[in-house]
XYZ file of C-alpha atoms in Angstrom:
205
model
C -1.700 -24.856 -104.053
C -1.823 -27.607 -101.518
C 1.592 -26.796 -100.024
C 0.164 -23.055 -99.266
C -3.153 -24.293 -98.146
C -1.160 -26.771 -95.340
C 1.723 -24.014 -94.204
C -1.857 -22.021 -93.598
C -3.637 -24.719 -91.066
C -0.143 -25.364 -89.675
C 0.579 -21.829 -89.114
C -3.544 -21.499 -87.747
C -3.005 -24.254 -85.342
C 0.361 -22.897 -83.882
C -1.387 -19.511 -83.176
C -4.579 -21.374 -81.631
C -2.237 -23.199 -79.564
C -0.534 -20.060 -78.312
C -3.624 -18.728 -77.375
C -4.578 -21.123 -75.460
C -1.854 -21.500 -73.227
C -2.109 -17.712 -72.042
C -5.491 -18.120 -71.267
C -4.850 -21.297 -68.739
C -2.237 -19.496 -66.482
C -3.730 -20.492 -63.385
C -5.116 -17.414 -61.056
C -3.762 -17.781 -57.443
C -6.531 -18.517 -55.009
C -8.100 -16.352 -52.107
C -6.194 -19.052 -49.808
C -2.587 -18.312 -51.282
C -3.233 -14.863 -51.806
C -0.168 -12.862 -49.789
C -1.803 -11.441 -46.486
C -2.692 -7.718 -46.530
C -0.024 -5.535 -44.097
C -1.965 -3.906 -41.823
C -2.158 0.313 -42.573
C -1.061 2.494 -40.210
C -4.087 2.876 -39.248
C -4.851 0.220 -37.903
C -1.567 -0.152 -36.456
C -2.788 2.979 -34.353
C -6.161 1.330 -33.340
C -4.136 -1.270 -32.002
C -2.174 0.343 -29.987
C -4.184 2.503 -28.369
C -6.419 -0.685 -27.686
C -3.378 -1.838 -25.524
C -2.199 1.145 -23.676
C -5.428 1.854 -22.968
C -5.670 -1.736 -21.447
C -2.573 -1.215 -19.704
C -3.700 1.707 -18.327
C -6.677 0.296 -17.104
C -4.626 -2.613 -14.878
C -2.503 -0.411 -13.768
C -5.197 1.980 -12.099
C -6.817 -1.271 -10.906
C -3.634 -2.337 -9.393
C -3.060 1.025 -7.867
C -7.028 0.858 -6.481
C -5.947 -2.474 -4.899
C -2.687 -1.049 -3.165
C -4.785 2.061 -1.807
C -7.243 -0.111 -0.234
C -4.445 -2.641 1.177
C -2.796 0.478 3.048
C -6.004 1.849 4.117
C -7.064 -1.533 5.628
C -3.752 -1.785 7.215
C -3.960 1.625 8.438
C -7.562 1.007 9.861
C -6.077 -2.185 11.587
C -3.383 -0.233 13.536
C -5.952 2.609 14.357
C -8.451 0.908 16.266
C -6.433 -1.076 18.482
C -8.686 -2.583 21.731
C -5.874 -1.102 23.932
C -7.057 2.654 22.467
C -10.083 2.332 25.020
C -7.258 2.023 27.775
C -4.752 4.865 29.790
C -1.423 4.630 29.304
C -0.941 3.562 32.507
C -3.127 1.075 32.911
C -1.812 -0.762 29.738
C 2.090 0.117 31.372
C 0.498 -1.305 35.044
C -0.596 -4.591 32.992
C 2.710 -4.365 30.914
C 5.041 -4.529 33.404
C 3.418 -7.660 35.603
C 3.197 -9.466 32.367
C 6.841 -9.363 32.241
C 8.225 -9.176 35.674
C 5.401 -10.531 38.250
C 6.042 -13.362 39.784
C 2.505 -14.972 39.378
C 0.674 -14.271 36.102
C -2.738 -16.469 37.292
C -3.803 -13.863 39.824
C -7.431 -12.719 40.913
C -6.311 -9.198 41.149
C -3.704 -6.977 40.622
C -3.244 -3.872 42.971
C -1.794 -0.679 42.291
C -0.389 1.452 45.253
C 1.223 4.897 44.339
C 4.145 5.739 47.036
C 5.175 8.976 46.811
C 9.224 10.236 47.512
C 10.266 10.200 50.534
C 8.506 7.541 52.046
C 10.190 4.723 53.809
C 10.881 1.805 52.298
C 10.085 -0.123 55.445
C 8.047 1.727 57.499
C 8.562 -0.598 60.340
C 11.817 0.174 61.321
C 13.469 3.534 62.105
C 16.449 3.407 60.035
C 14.872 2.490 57.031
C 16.122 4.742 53.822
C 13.360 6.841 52.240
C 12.271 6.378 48.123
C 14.395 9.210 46.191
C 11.366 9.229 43.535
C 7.409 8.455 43.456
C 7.430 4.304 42.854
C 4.665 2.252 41.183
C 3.971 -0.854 43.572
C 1.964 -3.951 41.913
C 1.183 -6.600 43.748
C -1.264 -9.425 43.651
C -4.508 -10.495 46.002
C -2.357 -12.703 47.670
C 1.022 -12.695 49.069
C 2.410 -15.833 47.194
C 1.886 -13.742 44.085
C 4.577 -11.133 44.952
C 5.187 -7.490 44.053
C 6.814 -5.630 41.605
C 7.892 -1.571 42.798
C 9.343 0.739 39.882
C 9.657 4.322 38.827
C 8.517 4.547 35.019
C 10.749 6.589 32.832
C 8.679 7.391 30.469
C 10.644 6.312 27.245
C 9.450 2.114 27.839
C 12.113 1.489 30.681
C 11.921 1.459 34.546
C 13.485 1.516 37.324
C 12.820 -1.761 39.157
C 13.182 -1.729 43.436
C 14.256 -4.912 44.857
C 11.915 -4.727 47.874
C 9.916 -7.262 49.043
C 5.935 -6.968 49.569
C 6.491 -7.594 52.872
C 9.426 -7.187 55.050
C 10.654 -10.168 57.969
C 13.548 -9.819 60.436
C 14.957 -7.900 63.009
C 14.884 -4.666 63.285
C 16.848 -1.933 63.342
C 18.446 -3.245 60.328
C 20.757 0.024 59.627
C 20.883 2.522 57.330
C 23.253 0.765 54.979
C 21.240 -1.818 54.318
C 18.305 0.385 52.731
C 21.027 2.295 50.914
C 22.087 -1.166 48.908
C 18.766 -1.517 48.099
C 18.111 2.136 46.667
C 21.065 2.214 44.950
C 20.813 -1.658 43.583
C 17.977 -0.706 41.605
C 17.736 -2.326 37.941
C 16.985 -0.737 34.356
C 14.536 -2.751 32.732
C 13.245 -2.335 28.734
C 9.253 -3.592 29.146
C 7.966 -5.273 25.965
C 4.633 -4.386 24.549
C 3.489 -8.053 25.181
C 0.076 -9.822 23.950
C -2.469 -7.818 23.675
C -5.526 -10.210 25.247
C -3.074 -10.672 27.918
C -2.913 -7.186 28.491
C -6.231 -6.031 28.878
C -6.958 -9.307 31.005
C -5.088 -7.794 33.197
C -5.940 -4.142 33.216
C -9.641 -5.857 33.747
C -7.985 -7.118 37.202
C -6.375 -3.687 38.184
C -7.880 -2.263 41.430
C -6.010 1.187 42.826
C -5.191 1.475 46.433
């Protein structure tokens, strides 16, 4: 009787133990709980979050650019020479580059038409084969510069002199060297200031 009644407490206290140890299994906290994949879903939300961002810097970018190249454009469209003739800016153009004396008080513009003499004080002076351009300055240390324009930014430059000293006749084939010596000259577009401060000294014979 005693034997049964300890194989029942022994056999009682195995099963309480049993018990027990299922019911301690430790439950795995919120912290070490395995992250939740985001659904597709959200994946979607996402994405069109971004591409909509993206497509919001690029329109900005493409707003900036416009304005750029309209700025630019402005710029170039309202030029001070666009008050200005074209040939008072090509009269100013070509002393810039080729008169003699840039610090002048004025700058005078005589049209010659063809056929006139190149010196009219002697009789066998050779005749201009084309209307000339002649600038010259107030005084006569500042020199002269005669050319035909050709329309396409070159000219044809005269090697005559503002005023002419020596005996006369000289002879015709003297005022033939000259037409014929004539020199093609590309004008630059030069600084702009510098270029209306001298249109601003243009008078016209």
């Amino acid at each position: 009787m005693k034997k049964m009644t300890r194989v029942f407490y022994f056999s009682a206290a195995i099963a309480l133990l049993a018990g027990c140890g299922n019911d301690v299994e430790p439950e795995a906290t919120d912290s070490e709980q395995t992250p939740v994949a985001e659904t597709p879903a959200e994946e979607r939300e996402g994405g069109a979050a971004a591409e909509q961002s993206g497509e919001e810097d690029d329109s900005t970018a493409e707003e900036s650019e416009t304005d750029d190249s309209e700025d630019t454009e402005s710029e170039i469209g309202e030029s001070e020479l666009d008050v200005y003739s074209n040939e008072q800016i090509e009269y100013a153009r070509v002393w810039l580059q080729l008169g003699p004396n840039q610090e002048i008080d004025g700058l005078y513009v005589k049209q010659i038409p063809v056929g006139t003499p190149l010196n009219p004080d002697d009789e066998t002076s050779g005749v201009y084969p084309e209307d000339v351009i002649q600038l010259a300055g107030s005084r006569l240390v500042d020199g002269s510069v005669t050319y035909k324009s050709n329309g396409d930014g070159t000219i044809n430059m005269y090697k005559v002199p503002l005023r002419w000293d020596g005996e006369y006749p000289t002879g015709e084939e003297f005022y033939e060297e000259l037409i014929t010596d004539t020199e093609l000259v590309a004008i630059d577009t030069g600084d702009d200031e510098e270029v209306i401060r001298l249109i601003k000294l243009q008078e016209t014979e």
